XYZ file of C-alpha atoms in Angstrom:
577
model
C -43.712 65.044 -76.063
C -42.791 61.752 -77.722
C -44.878 58.860 -76.331
C -42.990 56.068 -74.628
C -43.560 52.572 -75.943
C -44.219 49.698 -73.549
C -41.926 46.717 -74.043
C -44.233 43.645 -74.031
C -42.038 41.542 -71.755
C -41.941 44.319 -69.139
C -45.724 44.560 -68.945
C -46.002 40.787 -68.563
C -43.421 40.703 -65.776
C -45.164 43.545 -63.954
C -48.544 41.792 -63.883
C -46.980 38.559 -62.623
C -45.127 40.392 -59.852
C -48.281 42.100 -58.590
C -50.030 38.740 -58.322
C -47.076 37.231 -56.509
C -46.963 40.096 -54.016
C -50.656 39.713 -53.193
C -50.294 35.970 -52.766
C -47.334 36.255 -50.413
C -48.460 39.230 -48.346
C -50.369 37.248 -45.661
C -47.419 34.933 -45.059
C -45.044 37.859 -44.633
C -47.217 40.083 -42.453
C -45.327 41.602 -39.534
C -45.899 40.086 -36.097
C -44.104 42.571 -33.803
C -42.269 45.880 -34.197
C -38.989 46.653 -32.439
C -36.930 49.820 -32.496
C -33.257 50.741 -32.676
C -31.699 54.164 -32.184
C -28.183 55.638 -32.336
C -28.768 56.494 -28.658
C -30.290 53.107 -27.791
C -28.826 50.777 -25.154
C -28.328 47.035 -24.593
C -30.636 47.301 -21.590
C -33.547 48.606 -23.662
C -36.509 46.384 -24.471
C -36.736 47.345 -28.146
C -39.783 49.541 -27.652
C -40.025 53.002 -29.170
C -39.449 54.510 -25.730
C -36.538 52.205 -24.825
C -34.856 51.260 -28.099
C -31.917 48.924 -28.483
C -28.505 49.893 -29.733
C -27.740 48.470 -33.165
C -25.352 45.725 -32.049
C -27.885 44.345 -29.575
C -30.652 44.329 -32.181
C -28.460 42.752 -34.866
C -27.419 39.981 -32.450
C -30.993 38.685 -32.406
C -32.623 39.271 -29.014
C -34.731 36.340 -27.867
C -37.946 38.325 -28.295
C -37.423 38.783 -32.047
C -38.917 36.054 -34.179
C -39.966 35.232 -37.743
C -42.129 37.925 -39.310
C -41.008 40.659 -36.916
C -39.669 44.038 -38.040
C -36.719 45.877 -36.525
C -37.038 49.592 -37.281
C -33.850 51.652 -37.472
C -34.591 55.183 -36.321
C -32.956 58.103 -38.090
C -29.368 59.114 -37.424
C -25.849 57.806 -37.927
C -24.795 54.484 -36.414
C -21.102 53.975 -35.711
C -19.011 51.233 -34.155
C -15.364 52.156 -33.708
C -13.456 48.888 -34.000
C -10.126 47.654 -35.318
C -10.614 44.278 -36.966
C -8.184 42.319 -39.078
C -9.154 40.171 -42.026
C -11.352 37.100 -41.281
C -11.806 38.229 -37.673
C -15.286 39.708 -37.740
C -17.075 42.764 -39.082
C -18.189 46.221 -38.027
C -21.919 45.477 -37.740
C -22.454 41.695 -37.393
C -26.046 40.617 -38.034
C -27.064 37.181 -36.777
C -30.801 37.684 -36.238
C -32.808 35.266 -38.396
C -36.355 34.522 -39.445
C -37.909 31.478 -41.113
C -38.655 30.529 -44.743
C -41.560 32.692 -45.875
C -41.443 34.805 -42.694
C -38.253 36.863 -42.656
C -37.143 39.264 -39.979
C -37.187 42.678 -41.648
C -34.546 45.251 -40.741
C -35.422 48.589 -42.268
C -34.993 52.316 -42.019
C -37.881 54.288 -40.556
C -39.890 56.098 -43.258
C -39.037 59.771 -43.594
C -35.854 59.458 -41.521
C -32.289 59.305 -42.853
C -30.615 56.143 -41.574
C -26.837 55.785 -42.053
C -24.572 52.933 -41.020
C -21.079 54.438 -40.961
C -18.523 51.643 -41.310
C -15.639 54.047 -40.681
C -12.081 52.764 -41.099
C -12.062 49.412 -39.298
C -8.409 48.475 -39.184
C -5.643 47.449 -41.507
C -7.335 45.169 -44.036
C -9.976 46.215 -46.502
C -11.738 42.864 -46.533
C -13.443 43.426 -43.201
C -17.199 43.474 -43.954
C -19.083 46.556 -42.872
C -22.309 44.598 -42.334
C -22.042 40.804 -42.357
C -25.343 38.983 -42.689
C -25.015 35.564 -41.075
C -28.663 35.039 -40.163
C -30.924 33.396 -42.739
C -34.365 34.641 -43.823
C -33.656 38.333 -43.328
C -34.724 41.355 -45.370
C -32.635 44.527 -45.168
C -34.031 47.674 -46.727
C -34.273 51.438 -46.855
C -30.994 52.614 -45.330
C -27.520 53.700 -46.364
C -24.154 52.032 -45.737
C -21.238 54.437 -46.199
C -17.968 55.513 -44.600
C -17.067 58.932 -43.253
C -13.368 58.110 -43.586
C -11.455 60.516 -45.814
C -8.263 58.427 -45.926
C -6.629 58.153 -49.357
C -8.148 55.742 -51.878
C -4.700 55.077 -53.334
C -2.825 52.162 -51.791
C -1.337 48.713 -52.287
C -1.980 46.998 -55.599
C -3.576 43.760 -54.465
C -6.779 42.276 -53.035
C -5.788 42.713 -49.370
C -4.115 46.117 -49.027
C -2.701 46.925 -45.624
C -3.052 50.650 -46.201
C -6.694 50.867 -47.345
C -8.828 50.787 -44.224
C -12.293 50.893 -45.771
C -14.768 48.154 -44.955
C -16.416 45.939 -47.554
C -19.940 47.291 -47.454
C -22.229 44.309 -47.011
C -21.284 40.637 -47.011
C -24.015 37.989 -47.273
C -23.194 34.548 -45.865
C -26.690 33.137 -45.219
C -29.655 31.841 -47.186
C -32.833 33.579 -48.309
C -31.626 37.130 -47.732
C -33.244 40.070 -49.513
C -31.651 43.485 -49.974
C -34.053 46.211 -51.071
C -33.522 49.951 -51.616
C -30.127 50.079 -49.925
C -27.603 52.769 -50.820
C -24.002 51.569 -50.525
C -21.113 53.890 -51.292
C -17.503 54.657 -50.366
C -16.687 51.084 -49.350
C -13.880 48.775 -50.473
C -16.622 46.669 -52.097
C -20.358 47.213 -52.239
C -22.162 43.859 -51.878
C -20.323 40.539 -51.592
C -22.619 37.568 -52.235
C -20.642 34.376 -51.755
C -21.732 30.797 -52.424
C -23.299 30.465 -48.994
C -25.794 33.224 -49.763
C -28.268 30.829 -51.333
C -31.510 32.233 -52.809
C -30.477 35.903 -52.636
C -32.486 38.793 -54.077
C -31.051 42.293 -54.529
C -33.435 44.914 -55.929
C -33.703 48.668 -56.173
C -30.296 49.292 -54.592
C -27.961 52.157 -55.540
C -24.207 51.488 -55.427
C -21.441 53.913 -56.395
C -17.866 55.046 -55.642
C -16.817 51.704 -54.163
C -13.228 50.425 -54.374
C -9.693 51.813 -54.447
C -6.733 52.274 -56.803
C -3.665 50.067 -56.371
C -0.592 52.223 -56.965
C 2.238 50.592 -54.958
C 3.783 47.122 -54.907
C 2.910 45.454 -51.554
C 6.422 43.970 -51.262
C 8.777 46.622 -52.597
C 6.556 49.598 -51.736
C 7.543 51.071 -55.105
C 5.030 52.501 -57.561
C 3.573 49.947 -59.968
C 3.937 50.786 -63.676
C 0.217 50.352 -64.360
C -2.119 51.129 -61.434
C -5.101 48.803 -61.116
C -8.618 49.478 -59.916
C -9.815 47.180 -57.119
C -13.209 46.704 -55.508
C -16.570 46.174 -57.160
C -20.100 47.387 -56.639
C -21.230 43.728 -56.544
C -19.195 40.534 -56.200
C -21.112 37.269 -56.663
C -20.672 33.501 -56.716
C -23.240 30.708 -56.638
C -22.980 26.932 -56.585
C -24.674 24.599 -59.053
C -26.769 23.054 -56.247
C -28.048 26.387 -54.912
C -31.214 28.319 -55.689
C -30.977 31.347 -57.964
C -29.379 34.658 -57.138
C -31.420 37.509 -58.549
C -29.978 40.999 -59.058
C -32.623 43.185 -60.661
C -33.523 46.827 -61.125
C -30.435 48.137 -59.326
C -28.339 51.204 -60.154
C -24.591 50.571 -60.355
C -22.268 53.496 -61.080
C -18.578 54.321 -61.292
C -16.723 51.703 -59.230
C -12.930 51.551 -59.103
C -13.072 48.091 -60.728
C -16.225 46.287 -61.954
C -19.863 47.168 -61.531
C -20.542 43.464 -61.018
C -17.956 40.711 -60.871
C -19.828 37.410 -61.000
C -16.734 35.287 -60.778
C -16.035 31.593 -60.410
C -12.886 29.646 -59.636
C -11.843 26.016 -59.234
C -13.425 26.052 -55.758
C -16.326 28.484 -56.270
C -18.926 27.982 -58.989
C -20.844 30.505 -61.040
C -24.361 29.219 -61.657
C -28.046 30.208 -61.592
C -27.645 33.988 -61.629
C -30.109 36.504 -63.041
C -28.847 40.021 -63.743
C -31.842 41.825 -65.212
C -33.213 45.337 -65.529
C -30.157 46.968 -63.962
C -28.600 50.319 -64.866
C -24.816 50.018 -65.311
C -22.720 53.191 -65.631
C -18.971 53.286 -66.259
C -16.613 56.202 -65.511
C -15.972 57.123 -69.141
C -13.136 56.929 -71.636
C -10.803 59.285 -69.738
C -10.420 56.745 -66.890
C -7.817 54.185 -67.934
C -7.871 51.699 -65.039
C -11.531 50.608 -65.320
C -14.638 50.942 -67.432
C -16.963 49.544 -64.766
C -17.438 46.217 -66.544
C -20.313 43.833 -65.832
C -18.243 40.614 -65.779
C -19.570 37.049 -65.815
C -16.711 34.551 -65.936
C -13.940 33.115 -63.810
C -10.460 31.748 -63.486
C -9.146 28.753 -65.388
C -11.198 25.718 -64.358
C -14.172 27.770 -63.172
C -17.523 26.045 -63.677
C -20.457 28.132 -64.804
C -23.973 27.620 -66.165
C -27.446 29.127 -66.381
C -26.573 32.849 -66.330
C -29.057 35.427 -67.622
C -27.885 38.968 -68.420
C -31.030 40.510 -69.860
C -32.874 43.823 -70.245
C -30.091 45.945 -68.732
C -29.302 49.579 -69.529
C -25.571 50.169 -69.897
C -23.619 53.353 -70.578
C -19.848 53.772 -71.021
C -19.262 50.217 -69.818
C -18.856 46.629 -71.062
C -20.894 43.473 -70.662
C -18.206 40.762 -70.569
C -19.217 37.118 -70.901
C -16.179 35.053 -69.899
C -12.723 35.712 -68.470
C -10.061 32.993 -68.332
C -10.316 30.009 -70.663
C -12.299 27.136 -69.173
C -13.885 23.942 -70.486
C -16.690 23.929 -67.911
C -18.451 27.181 -68.718
C -21.724 25.871 -70.123
C -24.452 28.404 -70.987
C -25.028 32.132 -70.666
C -27.372 34.565 -72.388
C -27.328 38.320 -73.016
C -30.654 39.399 -74.474
C -32.415 42.764 -74.988
C -29.652 44.828 -73.417
C -29.036 48.428 -74.449
C -25.332 49.339 -74.479
C -24.555 52.991 -75.180
C -20.933 53.962 -75.871
C -19.819 50.602 -74.553
C -19.114 47.042 -75.648
C -20.302 43.459 -75.576
C -17.420 41.025 -75.078
C -17.626 37.221 -75.156
C -15.307 34.241 -74.890
C -14.962 30.623 -73.759
C -18.585 29.696 -72.918
C -19.857 26.547 -74.650
C -23.173 28.232 -75.450
C -23.828 31.951 -75.700
C -27.140 33.454 -76.747
C -26.736 37.142 -77.691
C -29.886 38.413 -79.372
C -32.024 41.554 -79.602
C -29.326 43.802 -78.143
C -28.873 47.459 -79.112
C -25.266 48.669 -79.154
C -24.250 52.255 -79.933
C -20.589 52.882 -80.771
C -18.217 54.469 -78.283
C -14.456 54.624 -77.799
C -13.965 50.845 -78.016
C -15.115 48.160 -80.425
C -18.860 47.482 -80.196
C -18.190 43.733 -79.956
C -15.041 41.873 -78.910
C -14.691 38.110 -79.348
C -11.855 35.851 -78.158
C -11.677 32.360 -79.757
C -10.422 29.374 -77.807
C -6.707 28.688 -77.948
C -5.829 26.830 -81.184
C -9.325 27.148 -82.652
C -9.584 27.587 -86.410
C -12.465 28.398 -88.726
C -15.686 29.754 -87.272
C -14.803 30.363 -83.577
C -18.064 29.328 -81.898
C -20.406 27.555 -84.320
C -22.869 26.509 -81.580
C -23.546 30.049 -80.368
C -26.723 31.972 -81.188
C -25.828 35.570 -82.048
C -28.370 37.453 -84.131
C -31.183 40.032 -84.359
C -28.972 42.731 -82.819
C -28.906 46.404 -83.794
C -25.618 48.298 -84.110
C -25.473 52.093 -84.414
C -22.782 54.636 -85.181
C -19.265 53.779 -86.292
C -19.389 50.271 -84.833
C -16.231 48.217 -85.217
C -15.649 44.613 -84.235
C -12.639 42.674 -82.949
C -11.853 38.950 -83.200
C -8.762 38.503 -81.038
C -5.866 36.788 -82.825
C -7.661 36.808 -86.172
C -6.092 39.726 -87.971
C -6.285 43.425 -87.122
C -8.696 44.831 -84.544
C -11.615 47.092 -85.361
C -12.873 45.298 -88.449
C -16.055 46.200 -90.338
C -19.487 44.727 -89.800
C -19.211 42.795 -93.059
C -15.845 41.298 -92.034
C -17.272 40.435 -88.607
C -20.188 38.537 -90.109
C -17.899 36.690 -92.510
C -15.443 35.720 -89.768
C -18.000 34.536 -87.217
C -21.164 33.516 -89.049
C -23.028 35.726 -86.553
C -25.636 38.451 -87.042
C -27.229 37.001 -90.167
C -30.377 39.108 -89.710
C -28.956 41.893 -87.539
C -28.503 45.468 -88.753
C -25.673 47.976 -88.569
C -26.176 51.635 -89.483
C -23.893 54.641 -89.257
C -26.362 57.022 -87.613
C -27.214 57.084 -83.911
C -30.728 56.005 -82.875
C -33.543 58.275 -81.789
C -33.958 58.897 -78.083
C -34.795 56.012 -75.777
C -36.666 56.729 -72.537
C -37.469 54.070 -69.941
C -39.880 54.876 -67.104
C -40.402 52.275 -64.399
C -42.567 51.976 -61.325
C -41.418 50.034 -58.295
C -43.142 46.892 -56.978
C -41.455 47.364 -53.601
C -42.851 50.839 -52.983
C -45.629 52.905 -54.531
C -43.545 55.986 -53.756
C -40.523 55.159 -55.897
C -39.833 55.024 -59.600
C -37.006 55.555 -62.057
C -36.228 57.041 -65.448
C -33.403 56.101 -67.821
C -32.706 58.388 -70.789
C -30.465 57.765 -73.795
C -30.510 61.306 -75.195
C -28.944 60.652 -78.599
C -30.743 63.688 -80.021
C -28.942 65.977 -77.566
C -32.043 67.673 -76.174
C -31.517 70.143 -73.322
C -34.612 68.879 -71.506
C -37.340 66.265 -71.726
C -40.913 65.929 -70.533
C -41.259 62.218 -69.837
C -44.577 60.394 -69.942
C -45.161 59.251 -66.358
C -48.004 56.788 -67.010
C -46.327 53.921 -65.056
C -46.064 56.208 -62.001
C -49.653 57.418 -62.302
C -50.690 53.761 -62.453
C -49.172 53.187 -59.004
C -51.005 56.169 -57.504
C -48.999 59.312 -58.249
C -51.171 62.385 -58.825
C -51.036 66.074 -59.633
C -49.549 68.131 -56.810
C -47.378 65.338 -55.391
C -43.860 66.345 -54.389
C -41.144 64.373 -56.178
C -37.412 64.245 -55.379
C -35.399 63.433 -58.513
C -31.973 61.932 -57.724
C -29.368 61.706 -60.481
C -27.638 58.352 -60.008
C -24.130 59.683 -60.740
C -24.437 62.104 -57.791
C -27.267 60.643 -55.755
C -27.030 63.002 -52.777
C -25.489 66.053 -54.449
C -27.708 66.324 -57.537
C -31.304 66.262 -56.321
C -34.154 68.344 -57.747
C -37.562 68.695 -56.111
C -40.509 68.932 -58.481
C -44.255 69.271 -58.108
C -45.821 66.586 -60.264
C -48.337 67.832 -62.828
C -50.085 64.466 -63.015
C -48.804 63.373 -66.407
C -45.107 64.099 -67.026
C -41.767 64.349 -65.271
C -39.572 67.225 -66.440
C -35.883 66.318 -66.751
C -33.035 68.754 -67.339
C -30.396 67.019 -69.507
C -27.983 69.962 -69.797
C -24.520 68.897 -68.615
C -24.052 72.216 -66.820
C -27.004 71.383 -64.564
C -25.489 68.160 -63.218
C -22.547 67.045 -61.097
C -20.636 63.796 -60.505
C -20.066 62.448 -56.994
C -16.505 62.509 -55.672
C -15.334 59.440 -53.699
C -14.050 60.219 -50.225
C -10.260 60.437 -50.179
C -9.980 60.783 -53.950
C -9.884 64.519 -54.540
C -12.576 64.823 -57.169
C -15.036 62.808 -59.264
C -13.873 59.356 -60.326
C -15.464 59.558 -63.763
C -16.979 61.793 -66.393
C -20.464 63.215 -66.474
C -22.852 61.158 -68.590
C -24.902 64.234 -69.466
C -26.310 65.325 -71.845
C -26.125 61.951 -73.645
C -27.323 59.755 -70.793
C -29.131 60.210 -67.518
C -30.399 57.771 -64.892
C -32.715 59.035 -62.167
C -34.310 57.574 -59.050
C -37.638 59.261 -58.275
C -38.997 59.369 -54.726
C -42.456 60.710 -53.903
C -42.034 62.523 -50.593
C -45.535 63.993 -50.171
C -48.947 63.748 -51.814
C -51.386 66.532 -52.561
C -54.234 64.256 -51.437
C -55.478 65.382 -48.015
C -55.366 62.968 -45.118
C -58.288 62.532 -42.705
C -57.130 65.563 -40.692
C -57.073 67.822 -43.741
C -53.281 67.995 -43.843
C -50.783 66.754 -46.393
C -50.156 63.043 -46.583
C -46.455 62.182 -46.293
C -45.034 58.979 -47.666
C -42.675 56.183 -46.907
C -40.069 57.383 -49.416
C -39.151 53.869 -50.348
C -40.918 51.181 -48.396
C -44.148 49.207 -48.512
C -45.112 45.666 -47.632
C -42.264 43.191 -47.614
C -43.626 40.779 -50.142
C -40.550 41.113 -52.313
C -40.893 40.793 -56.041
C -39.544 42.840 -58.890
C -40.180 46.553 -59.369
C -43.023 46.920 -61.845
C -41.225 47.422 -65.102
C -44.050 49.005 -67.062
C -42.241 50.374 -69.518
C -41.157 52.264 -71.849
C -38.485 50.995 -74.065
C -38.752 52.587 -77.494
C -37.438 50.471 -80.334
C -34.429 52.049 -81.993
C -35.031 52.817 -85.630
C -32.670 51.527 -88.287
C -31.662 53.443 -91.371
C -29.454 52.229 -94.192
C -27.867 48.858 -93.526
C -24.134 48.188 -93.601
C -23.983 44.677 -94.978
C -26.787 42.161 -95.265
C -29.365 41.083 -92.786
C -32.504 43.034 -92.044
């Protein structure tokens, strides 16, 4: 079993997060517990014996105050409504806490909690859950839709014939979203400028969006169908606190995995996108590659964006969109991009360093100079110390043919002076992470370039947070979170992972007729691990069962202990390193 190497920055972050959690815990301690049930009523008092219905609880009863917790009991919550655009949402949430003492809305441990947004009318932009109360933490439940209506409809942002809700819209300050699962929505999470100081961590989003196939006016088929709907949509103003998206799992949307997008009236500033797993649908899908996009329309203002330490497969990190003179600074550092691309354009300052990119169907790097620019396109950028593997090709738009060599790329840009490019693929990379939000969760990311049928993965970060021999572990493959789950008894040191493609499936979006994308196996696998029971006896001599994804609400990043092995370079194509 090859040992996993701890990335120094991950270990440092983990120790800081633990200290932060301890410091904040007293301030965030729960004051009162209230309960909600699918069979609850408005006349209940929120006790376990007389729970509220979900709409009553979300409206903020007078008895609920800062620091309180609203527990959602297991079952499926529905609200059959027909709402047109800008006229409300399926599950409006207006309860609010106070700075440092949020109201926590969470699923009950060990119970499956589902908010079914259904098919709420004739416009897809109706939010499923709209968070309008500040200082709220939502965690440990699923937002999905049972609707099986077709995912093919009008080609535009407001289709009249796609009735899905937009999963979760955040319109208030200091909201935290932890361990949510959001799927089969028109969009996953929409975080607009008003959602100041937002944190999204440990969430799983997949199969969100639709395909535009008909012209809204003529009703005729469009020549080139477009994917619409993203797993995450984000904006943030220059005067707002940071938005932090970290350690999430984003897979196979109909459009982008994240669209952090500015315009002339909505800024793009102070956003961290770190430690996330980003999975595209694969080369056979022509209408999207599940891009992680950070840019905007002409005139969009942007600054202080950090796209770091992410794990990408069959997708693109795109820095920039339309040409703009007010895009200031963005960085993409220490990302791993397997069979995908890094694309950049129009920012005044880009820092792209220490990235690992392994060749796929498209160019490894794509660069678009400003209109009319001559000579070196972006002399102020810092682009170096990257590692390129496989048959990497490079494209400088408008500067000769596409897919140029590494040597021609360096000559045309002045970039990558000390980077390396080799024709072989790297050795395997395995990333094992604990979870600072719950001692009973963890994750594994595998780039299986060696094509192994199975792996025994060093589980030291999980042992460090209390996992022991005999514990029961549920291993969820991210590309089919509910359909591809294996239960394993932990041996106390390693997690066994089957990487054979025949052992895995891909989730099929409702109303689509089959999987949206290709299997990532055997080359890549992303797994969420949930400890469901411990072999340690409780005080009654029985088996201790666990929260399956919830601990104290102190926030903070999942403990990223580890495990990024440095890719080894072989013979260099061109100079540098």
